[in-house]
Amino acid sequence: MALKKLVAGNWKMHGTGADLAEVNAISLAAETAPCDVALCLPATLIERAVRAAPGFAIGGQDCHSADKGAHTGEISAAMLKDAGALLTIVGHSERRESHGESDAVVRAKAETAMAEGLSVILCVGESLETREAGRAVEVVSAQIDASLPPAATGKTLAVAYEPIWAIGTGKVPSADDIAEMHAALRNRLVDAYGDAGREIRILYGGSVKATNAAEIFAIANVDGALVGGASLKAADFLPIIAAGAA
Ligand code: PEP
């Protein structure tokens, strides 16, 4: 049976108070959406967004693996929770690449976030070099095996498959390639968690737009999307949400 889809926006380093009107418009649409909807915002906006859109799922984009400590510029899972976040992304390729985050670090972040009561969107994905070498499934399977926290359910974890070369580029893998990767990820999740692994949503991320969302959502084991650029404006994001009927 198809899982209820999750369409999550990742605003990255975009958004100030002036953009709360977009959060509001998206949260209103979420009330009648055919799928679950969330927005992962810059930390500075979380509390204001939660106040502006009570009940709407606001998340962070990263958290530290430690509960607290001497980590200048970092944010803890407890701080996200305290600001009103319900979820957080961990292991986004922009963090893995520019902050050198290993699978072990991502796994520790996921564990800490879950212990704090946040649900987690855990990202994996291959480089163009890996894809062209024909090693995408092998490499992403190893990445997920090493990044998964020891326990998870469909309520506490979603996995986002985001090919690095598709993020912000307008390029999208073929439907067959997405289906192959999502089937491999489903197998890894069932191996790790048994039947609970069938309830964990596997999102696709990388240049999802209003024009390709329905086609991507129709692929087996695609249980939603993680959306960057097209989540910043309600006018772009709402048609993607509308396409998320299971
Ligand atoms: C992302 O960075 O998570 C992402 C999917 O970005 P975009 O939709 O802009 O490709």
PDB file of C-alpha atoms and ligand atoms in Angstrom:
ATOM      1  CA  MET A   1       0.000   0.000   0.000  1.00  0.00           C
ATOM      2  CA  ALA A   2       1.282   3.459  -0.896  1.00  0.00           C
ATOM      3  CA  LEU A   3       2.471   5.570   2.006  1.00  0.00           C
ATOM      4  CA  LYS A   4       1.052   9.062   2.516  1.00  0.00           C
ATOM      5  CA  LYS A   5       3.532  11.306   0.798  1.00  0.00           C
ATOM      6  CA  LEU A   6       5.673  13.921   2.520  1.00  0.00           C
ATOM      7  CA  VAL A   7       6.588  17.069   0.606  1.00  0.00           C
ATOM      8  CA  ALA A   8       9.243  18.995   2.530  1.00  0.00           C
ATOM      9  CA  GLY A   9      10.842  22.298   1.583  1.00  0.00           C
ATOM     10  CA  ASN A  10      14.464  23.097   2.357  1.00  0.00           C
ATOM     11  CA  TRP A  11      15.011  26.847   2.368  1.00  0.00           C
ATOM     12  CA  LYS A  12      18.788  26.519   2.875  1.00  0.00           C
ATOM     13  CA  MET A  13      20.329  29.970   3.581  1.00  0.00           C
ATOM     14  CA  HIS A  14      17.281  31.849   2.304  1.00  0.00           C
ATOM     15  CA  GLY A  15      14.609  33.671   4.225  1.00  0.00           C
ATOM     16  CA  THR A  16      14.146  36.564   6.636  1.00  0.00           C
ATOM     17  CA  GLY A  17      11.095  37.926   8.409  1.00  0.00           C
ATOM     18  CA  ALA A  18       9.895  39.369   5.114  1.00  0.00           C
ATOM     19  CA  ASP A  19       9.354  35.827   3.850  1.00  0.00           C
ATOM     20  CA  LEU A  20       6.966  34.757   6.618  1.00  0.00           C
ATOM     21  CA  ALA A  21       4.079  35.536   4.278  1.00  0.00           C
ATOM     22  CA  GLU A  22       5.286  32.635   2.098  1.00  0.00           C
ATOM     23  CA  VAL A  23       5.390  30.336   5.142  1.00  0.00           C
ATOM     24  CA  ASN A  24       1.842  31.407   5.967  1.00  0.00           C
ATOM     25  CA  ALA A  25       0.555  30.751   2.468  1.00  0.00           C
ATOM     26  CA  ILE A  26       2.240  27.323   2.386  1.00  0.00           C
ATOM     27  CA  SER A  27       0.906  26.404   5.846  1.00  0.00           C
ATOM     28  CA  LEU A  28      -2.640  27.315   4.799  1.00  0.00           C
ATOM     29  CA  ALA A  29      -2.367  25.079   1.739  1.00  0.00           C
ATOM     30  CA  ALA A  30      -0.966  22.298   3.953  1.00  0.00           C
ATOM     31  CA  GLU A  31      -4.229  22.220   5.925  1.00  0.00           C
ATOM     32  CA  THR A  32      -6.094  20.748   2.959  1.00  0.00           C
ATOM     33  CA  ALA A  33      -3.167  19.092   1.181  1.00  0.00           C
ATOM     34  CA  PRO A  34      -3.364  15.479  -0.016  1.00  0.00           C
ATOM     35  CA  CYS A  35       0.032  14.817   1.604  1.00  0.00           C
ATOM     36  CA  ASP A  36       2.057  15.812   4.666  1.00  0.00           C
ATOM     37  CA  VAL A  37       3.916  19.087   4.229  1.00  0.00           C
ATOM     38  CA  ALA A  38       6.882  20.543   6.111  1.00  0.00           C
ATOM     39  CA  LEU A  39       9.282  23.468   5.739  1.00  0.00           C
ATOM     40  CA  CYS A  40      12.887  23.255   6.951  1.00  0.00           C
ATOM     41  CA  LEU A  41      13.869  26.848   7.596  1.00  0.00           C
ATOM     42  CA  PRO A  42      16.963  28.781   8.668  1.00  0.00           C
ATOM     43  CA  ALA A  43      17.234  28.519  12.472  1.00  0.00           C
ATOM     44  CA  THR A  44      16.614  32.256  12.863  1.00  0.00           C
ATOM     45  CA  LEU A  45      13.134  31.919  11.351  1.00  0.00           C
ATOM     46  CA  ILE A  46      11.905  28.806  13.137  1.00  0.00           C
ATOM     47  CA  GLU A  47      10.347  30.367  16.202  1.00  0.00           C
ATOM     48  CA  ARG A  48       8.688  33.176  14.230  1.00  0.00           C
ATOM     49  CA  ALA A  49       7.364  30.695  11.682  1.00  0.00           C
ATOM     50  CA  VAL A  50       5.931  28.469  14.422  1.00  0.00           C
ATOM     51  CA  ARG A  51       4.157  31.501  15.911  1.00  0.00           C
ATOM     52  CA  ALA A  52       2.903  32.609  12.506  1.00  0.00           C
ATOM     53  CA  ALA A  53       1.672  29.135  11.504  1.00  0.00           C
ATOM     54  CA  PRO A  54       0.781  27.164  14.651  1.00  0.00           C
ATOM     55  CA  GLY A  55       0.433  23.441  14.074  1.00  0.00           C
ATOM     56  CA  PHE A  56       2.346  23.494  10.797  1.00  0.00           C
ATOM     57  CA  ALA A  57       5.458  21.263  10.628  1.00  0.00           C
ATOM     58  CA  ILE A  58       8.492  23.534  10.779  1.00  0.00           C
ATOM     59  CA  GLY A  59      11.932  21.977  10.831  1.00  0.00           C
ATOM     60  CA  GLY A  60      15.631  22.753  10.986  1.00  0.00           C
ATOM     61  CA  GLN A  61      18.213  21.918   8.331  1.00  0.00           C
ATOM     62  CA  ASP A  62      20.898  20.376  10.541  1.00  0.00           C
ATOM     63  CA  CYS A  63      21.763  19.845  14.196  1.00  0.00           C
ATOM     64  CA  HIS A  64      24.880  18.954  16.160  1.00  0.00           C
ATOM     65  CA  SER A  65      25.350  15.426  17.476  1.00  0.00           C
ATOM     66  CA  ALA A  66      26.156  16.699  20.972  1.00  0.00           C
ATOM     67  CA  ASP A  67      23.475  17.871  23.392  1.00  0.00           C
ATOM     68  CA  LYS A  68      25.415  21.031  24.244  1.00  0.00           C
ATOM     69  CA  GLY A  69      28.976  22.282  24.474  1.00  0.00           C
ATOM     70  CA  ALA A  70      31.751  24.426  23.040  1.00  0.00           C
ATOM     71  CA  HIS A  71      30.667  24.329  19.383  1.00  0.00           C
ATOM     72  CA  THR A  72      30.622  27.914  18.170  1.00  0.00           C
ATOM     73  CA  GLY A  73      28.023  28.591  15.518  1.00  0.00           C
ATOM     74  CA  GLU A  74      26.338  25.196  15.836  1.00  0.00           C
ATOM     75  CA  ILE A  75      22.781  24.422  16.888  1.00  0.00           C
ATOM     76  CA  SER A  76      21.630  21.489  19.017  1.00  0.00           C
ATOM     77  CA  ALA A  77      18.568  19.327  18.505  1.00  0.00           C
ATOM     78  CA  ALA A  78      17.283  20.551  21.873  1.00  0.00           C
ATOM     79  CA  MET A  79      17.536  24.157  20.616  1.00  0.00           C
ATOM     80  CA  LEU A  80      15.567  23.324  17.474  1.00  0.00           C
ATOM     81  CA  LYS A  81      12.945  21.608  19.602  1.00  0.00           C
ATOM     82  CA  ASP A  82      12.862  24.546  22.012  1.00  0.00           C
ATOM     83  CA  ALA A  83      12.233  26.898  19.067  1.00  0.00           C
ATOM     84  CA  GLY A  84       9.229  24.782  18.075  1.00  0.00           C
ATOM     85  CA  ALA A  85      10.698  22.586  15.342  1.00  0.00           C
ATOM     86  CA  LEU A  86       9.152  19.154  14.851  1.00  0.00           C
ATOM     87  CA  LEU A  87      11.801  17.776  12.522  1.00  0.00           C
ATOM     88  CA  THR A  88      15.241  18.331  11.082  1.00  0.00           C
ATOM     89  CA  ILE A  89      17.210  17.419   7.992  1.00  0.00           C
ATOM     90  CA  VAL A  90      20.554  15.676   8.614  1.00  0.00           C
ATOM     91  CA  GLY A  91      23.250  14.662   6.162  1.00  0.00           C
ATOM     92  CA  HIS A  92      22.352  17.036   3.333  1.00  0.00           C
ATOM     93  CA  SER A  93      25.057  16.772   0.672  1.00  0.00           C
ATOM     94  CA  GLU A  94      25.878  20.466   1.130  1.00  0.00           C
ATOM     95  CA  ARG A  95      26.770  19.640   4.765  1.00  0.00           C
ATOM     96  CA  ARG A  96      28.517  16.390   3.886  1.00  0.00           C
ATOM     97  CA  GLU A  97      30.614  18.176   1.246  1.00  0.00           C
ATOM     98  CA  SER A  98      31.335  21.607   2.678  1.00  0.00           C
ATOM     99  CA  HIS A  99      31.538  20.556   6.341  1.00  0.00           C
ATOM    100  CA  GLY A 100      33.155  17.166   5.815  1.00  0.00           C
ATOM    101  CA  GLU A 101      30.344  15.274   7.530  1.00  0.00           C
ATOM    102  CA  SER A 102      30.951  11.527   7.461  1.00  0.00           C
ATOM    103  CA  ASP A 103      28.259   8.848   7.591  1.00  0.00           C
ATOM    104  CA  ALA A 104      29.150   8.292  11.256  1.00  0.00           C
ATOM    105  CA  VAL A 105      28.588  11.976  12.027  1.00  0.00           C
ATOM    106  CA  VAL A 106      25.254  11.941  10.176  1.00  0.00           C
ATOM    107  CA  ARG A 107      24.179   8.841  12.074  1.00  0.00           C
ATOM    108  CA  ALA A 108      25.091  10.458  15.408  1.00  0.00           C
ATOM    109  CA  LYS A 109      23.108  13.586  14.451  1.00  0.00           C
ATOM    110  CA  ALA A 110      20.073  11.486  13.550  1.00  0.00           C
ATOM    111  CA  GLU A 111      20.274   9.638  16.869  1.00  0.00           C
ATOM    112  CA  THR A 112      20.529  12.851  18.875  1.00  0.00           C
ATOM    113  CA  ALA A 113      17.656  14.501  17.000  1.00  0.00           C
ATOM    114  CA  MET A 114      15.410  11.482  17.524  1.00  0.00           C
ATOM    115  CA  ALA A 115      16.337  11.259  21.206  1.00  0.00           C
ATOM    116  CA  GLU A 116      15.170  14.867  21.451  1.00  0.00           C
ATOM    117  CA  GLY A 117      11.835  13.945  19.847  1.00  0.00           C
ATOM    118  CA  LEU A 118      12.478  15.468  16.433  1.00  0.00           C
ATOM    119  CA  SER A 119      11.703  13.425  13.368  1.00  0.00           C
ATOM    120  CA  VAL A 120      14.530  13.239  10.878  1.00  0.00           C
ATOM    121  CA  ILE A 121      14.938  13.557   7.118  1.00  0.00           C
ATOM    122  CA  LEU A 122      18.235  11.782   6.430  1.00  0.00           C
ATOM    123  CA  CYS A 123      19.803  12.602   3.043  1.00  0.00           C
ATOM    124  CA  VAL A 124      21.952  10.386   0.854  1.00  0.00           C
ATOM    125  CA  GLY A 125      23.039  10.716  -2.757  1.00  0.00           C
ATOM    126  CA  GLU A 126      25.845  10.132  -5.210  1.00  0.00           C
ATOM    127  CA  SER A 127      28.163  12.459  -7.133  1.00  0.00           C
ATOM    128  CA  LEU A 128      28.077  12.698 -10.931  1.00  0.00           C
ATOM    129  CA  GLU A 129      31.415  10.870 -11.063  1.00  0.00           C
ATOM    130  CA  THR A 130      29.950   7.952  -9.125  1.00  0.00           C
ATOM    131  CA  ARG A 131      26.812   7.890 -11.290  1.00  0.00           C
ATOM    132  CA  GLU A 132      28.882   7.916 -14.489  1.00  0.00           C
ATOM    133  CA  ALA A 133      31.079   5.117 -13.146  1.00  0.00           C
ATOM    134  CA  GLY A 134      27.935   2.981 -12.756  1.00  0.00           C
ATOM    135  CA  ARG A 135      28.419   2.756  -8.974  1.00  0.00           C
ATOM    136  CA  ALA A 136      25.502   4.888  -7.753  1.00  0.00           C
ATOM    137  CA  VAL A 137      23.441   2.100  -6.141  1.00  0.00           C
ATOM    138  CA  GLU A 138      26.494   0.499  -4.536  1.00  0.00           C
ATOM    139  CA  VAL A 139      27.779   3.792  -3.104  1.00  0.00           C
ATOM    140  CA  VAL A 140      24.400   5.099  -1.885  1.00  0.00           C
ATOM    141  CA  SER A 141      23.580   1.698  -0.328  1.00  0.00           C
ATOM    142  CA  ALA A 142      26.829   1.824   1.632  1.00  0.00           C
ATOM    143  CA  GLN A 143      26.079   5.429   2.609  1.00  0.00           C
ATOM    144  CA  ILE A 144      22.627   4.602   3.978  1.00  0.00           C
ATOM    145  CA  ASP A 145      23.845   1.492   5.816  1.00  0.00           C
ATOM    146  CA  ALA A 146      26.449   3.586   7.635  1.00  0.00           C
ATOM    147  CA  SER A 147      24.171   6.599   8.247  1.00  0.00           C
ATOM    148  CA  LEU A 148      21.022   4.973   9.639  1.00  0.00           C
ATOM    149  CA  PRO A 149      20.367   5.301  13.367  1.00  0.00           C
ATOM    150  CA  PRO A 150      19.930   1.999  15.244  1.00  0.00           C
ATOM    151  CA  ALA A 151      16.152   2.298  15.631  1.00  0.00           C
ATOM    152  CA  ALA A 152      13.553   4.148  13.571  1.00  0.00           C
ATOM    153  CA  THR A 153       9.932   4.039  12.447  1.00  0.00           C
ATOM    154  CA  GLY A 154       7.894   5.735   9.746  1.00  0.00           C
ATOM    155  CA  LYS A 155       7.052   8.450  12.264  1.00  0.00           C
ATOM    156  CA  THR A 156      10.624   9.218  13.290  1.00  0.00           C
ATOM    157  CA  LEU A 157      12.536   8.870  10.018  1.00  0.00           C
ATOM    158  CA  ALA A 158      12.304   9.678   6.314  1.00  0.00           C
ATOM    159  CA  VAL A 159      15.175   9.142   3.896  1.00  0.00           C
ATOM    160  CA  ALA A 160      15.814  11.578   1.047  1.00  0.00           C
ATOM    161  CA  TYR A 161      17.614  10.319  -2.044  1.00  0.00           C
ATOM    162  CA  GLU A 162      19.254  13.400  -3.540  1.00  0.00           C
ATOM    163  CA  PRO A 163      21.743  12.857  -6.369  1.00  0.00           C
ATOM    164  CA  ILE A 164      24.254  15.670  -5.827  1.00  0.00           C
ATOM    165  CA  TRP A 165      24.381  16.432  -9.548  1.00  0.00           C
ATOM    166  CA  ALA A 166      20.611  16.986  -9.625  1.00  0.00           C
ATOM    167  CA  ILE A 167      20.477  19.525  -6.798  1.00  0.00           C
ATOM    168  CA  GLY A 168      19.797  23.029  -8.105  1.00  0.00           C
ATOM    169  CA  THR A 169      20.869  22.088 -11.630  1.00  0.00           C
ATOM    170  CA  GLY A 170      17.570  21.394 -13.371  1.00  0.00           C
ATOM    171  CA  LYS A 171      18.834  17.867 -14.115  1.00  0.00           C
ATOM    172  CA  VAL A 172      16.786  14.884 -12.910  1.00  0.00           C
ATOM    173  CA  PRO A 173      17.652  11.165 -13.158  1.00  0.00           C
ATOM    174  CA  SER A 174      15.510   8.978 -15.407  1.00  0.00           C
ATOM    175  CA  ALA A 175      12.422   7.388 -13.869  1.00  0.00           C
ATOM    176  CA  ASP A 176      14.157   4.004 -14.134  1.00  0.00           C
ATOM    177  CA  ASP A 177      17.201   5.272 -12.250  1.00  0.00           C
ATOM    178  CA  ILE A 178      15.045   6.780  -9.494  1.00  0.00           C
ATOM    179  CA  ALA A 179      13.023   3.544  -9.250  1.00  0.00           C
ATOM    180  CA  GLU A 180      16.194   1.433  -9.055  1.00  0.00           C
ATOM    181  CA  MET A 181      17.685   3.580  -6.291  1.00  0.00           C
ATOM    182  CA  HIS A 182      14.481   3.819  -4.259  1.00  0.00           C
ATOM    183  CA  ALA A 183      14.002   0.028  -4.461  1.00  0.00           C
ATOM    184  CA  ALA A 184      17.573  -0.449  -3.217  1.00  0.00           C
ATOM    185  CA  LEU A 185      16.958   2.006  -0.361  1.00  0.00           C
ATOM    186  CA  ARG A 186      13.727   0.210   0.556  1.00  0.00           C
ATOM    187  CA  ASN A 187      15.690  -3.042   0.801  1.00  0.00           C
ATOM    188  CA  ARG A 188      18.293  -1.427   3.021  1.00  0.00           C
ATOM    189  CA  LEU A 189      15.560  -0.016   5.303  1.00  0.00           C
ATOM    190  CA  VAL A 190      13.834  -3.408   5.595  1.00  0.00           C
ATOM    191  CA  ASP A 191      17.189  -5.042   6.312  1.00  0.00           C
ATOM    192  CA  ALA A 192      17.843  -2.489   9.048  1.00  0.00           C
ATOM    193  CA  TYR A 193      14.401  -2.257  10.663  1.00  0.00           C
ATOM    194  CA  GLY A 194      12.331  -5.245   9.483  1.00  0.00           C
ATOM    195  CA  ASP A 195       8.707  -4.436   8.643  1.00  0.00           C
ATOM    196  CA  ALA A 196       9.080  -0.916  10.073  1.00  0.00           C
ATOM    197  CA  GLY A 197      11.371  -0.258   7.111  1.00  0.00           C
ATOM    198  CA  ARG A 198       8.354  -0.521   4.802  1.00  0.00           C
ATOM    199  CA  GLU A 199       6.711   2.439   6.598  1.00  0.00           C
ATOM    200  CA  ILE A 200       9.685   4.791   6.288  1.00  0.00           C
ATOM    201  CA  ARG A 201       9.144   7.321   3.530  1.00  0.00           C
ATOM    202  CA  ILE A 202      11.786   7.615   0.843  1.00  0.00           C
ATOM    203  CA  LEU A 203      11.743  11.104  -0.651  1.00  0.00           C
ATOM    204  CA  TYR A 204      13.317  12.095  -3.938  1.00  0.00           C
ATOM    205  CA  GLY A 205      15.195  15.417  -4.019  1.00  0.00           C
ATOM    206  CA  GLY A 206      16.940  17.287  -6.832  1.00  0.00           C
ATOM    207  CA  SER A 207      15.315  19.850  -9.138  1.00  0.00           C
ATOM    208  CA  VAL A 208      11.734  18.860  -8.287  1.00  0.00           C
ATOM    209  CA  LYS A 209       9.389  21.410  -9.853  1.00  0.00           C
ATOM    210  CA  ALA A 210       5.685  21.812 -10.561  1.00  0.00           C
ATOM    211  CA  THR A 211       6.360  20.494 -14.050  1.00  0.00           C
ATOM    212  CA  ASN A 212       7.953  17.159 -13.030  1.00  0.00           C
ATOM    213  CA  ALA A 213       6.500  16.439  -9.557  1.00  0.00           C
ATOM    214  CA  ALA A 214       3.552  14.277 -10.637  1.00  0.00           C
ATOM    215  CA  GLU A 215       5.765  12.137 -12.872  1.00  0.00           C
ATOM    216  CA  ILE A 216       8.321  11.638 -10.074  1.00  0.00           C
ATOM    217  CA  PHE A 217       5.612  10.901  -7.490  1.00  0.00           C
ATOM    218  CA  ALA A 218       4.234   8.135  -9.720  1.00  0.00           C
ATOM    219  CA  ILE A 219       7.495   6.131  -9.464  1.00  0.00           C
ATOM    220  CA  ALA A 220       7.432   3.082  -7.150  1.00  0.00           C
ATOM    221  CA  ASN A 221       8.839   3.732  -3.668  1.00  0.00           C
ATOM    222  CA  VAL A 222       8.850   7.513  -4.144  1.00  0.00           C
ATOM    223  CA  ASP A 223       7.011   8.633  -1.017  1.00  0.00           C
ATOM    224  CA  GLY A 224       7.416  12.373  -1.442  1.00  0.00           C
ATOM    225  CA  ALA A 225      10.020  15.001  -2.184  1.00  0.00           C
ATOM    226  CA  LEU A 226      12.612  17.213  -0.585  1.00  0.00           C
ATOM    227  CA  VAL A 227      12.450  20.482  -2.506  1.00  0.00           C
ATOM    228  CA  GLY A 228      14.993  23.296  -2.457  1.00  0.00           C
ATOM    229  CA  GLY A 229      14.585  26.222  -4.852  1.00  0.00           C
ATOM    230  CA  ALA A 230      10.951  25.538  -5.715  1.00  0.00           C
ATOM    231  CA  SER A 231       9.902  25.651  -2.036  1.00  0.00           C
ATOM    232  CA  LEU A 232      10.834  29.298  -1.480  1.00  0.00           C
ATOM    233  CA  LYS A 233       7.677  30.753  -2.999  1.00  0.00           C
ATOM    234  CA  ALA A 234       4.185  29.447  -2.349  1.00  0.00           C
ATOM    235  CA  ALA A 235       3.331  29.943  -6.025  1.00  0.00           C
ATOM    236  CA  ASP A 236       6.043  27.406  -6.983  1.00  0.00           C
ATOM    237  CA  PHE A 237       5.605  25.034  -4.028  1.00  0.00           C
ATOM    238  CA  LEU A 238       1.816  24.700  -3.930  1.00  0.00           C
ATOM    239  CA  PRO A 239       1.511  22.821  -7.249  1.00  0.00           C
ATOM    240  CA  ILE A 240       4.156  20.335  -6.009  1.00  0.00           C
ATOM    241  CA  ILE A 241       2.132  19.807  -2.823  1.00  0.00           C
ATOM    242  CA  ALA A 242      -1.008  19.353  -4.916  1.00  0.00           C
ATOM    243  CA  ALA A 243       0.757  16.635  -6.913  1.00  0.00           C
ATOM    244  CA  GLY A 244       1.412  14.707  -3.693  1.00  0.00           C
ATOM    245  CA  ALA A 245      -1.807  12.709  -3.602  1.00  0.00           C
ATOM    246  CA  ALA A 246      -0.742   9.137  -2.687  1.00  0.00           C
TER     247      ALA A 246
HETATM  248  C1  PEP B   1      17.954  20.268  -1.937  1.00  0.00           C
HETATM  249  O1  PEP B   1      18.958  20.941  -1.823  1.00  0.00           O
HETATM  250  O2  PEP B   1      17.576  19.556  -0.981  1.00  0.00           O
HETATM  251  C2  PEP B   1      17.253  20.304  -3.209  1.00  0.00           C
HETATM  252  C3  PEP B   1      16.549  19.262  -3.539  1.00  0.00           C
HETATM  253  O3  PEP B   1      17.401  21.432  -3.982  1.00  0.00           O
HETATM  254  P1  PEP B   1      16.679  21.751  -5.395  1.00  0.00           P
HETATM  255  O4  PEP B   1      15.229  21.326  -5.263  1.00  0.00           O
HETATM  256  O5  PEP B   1      16.828  23.224  -5.549  1.00  0.00           O
HETATM  257  O6  PEP B   1      17.397  20.956  -6.425  1.00  0.00           O
END
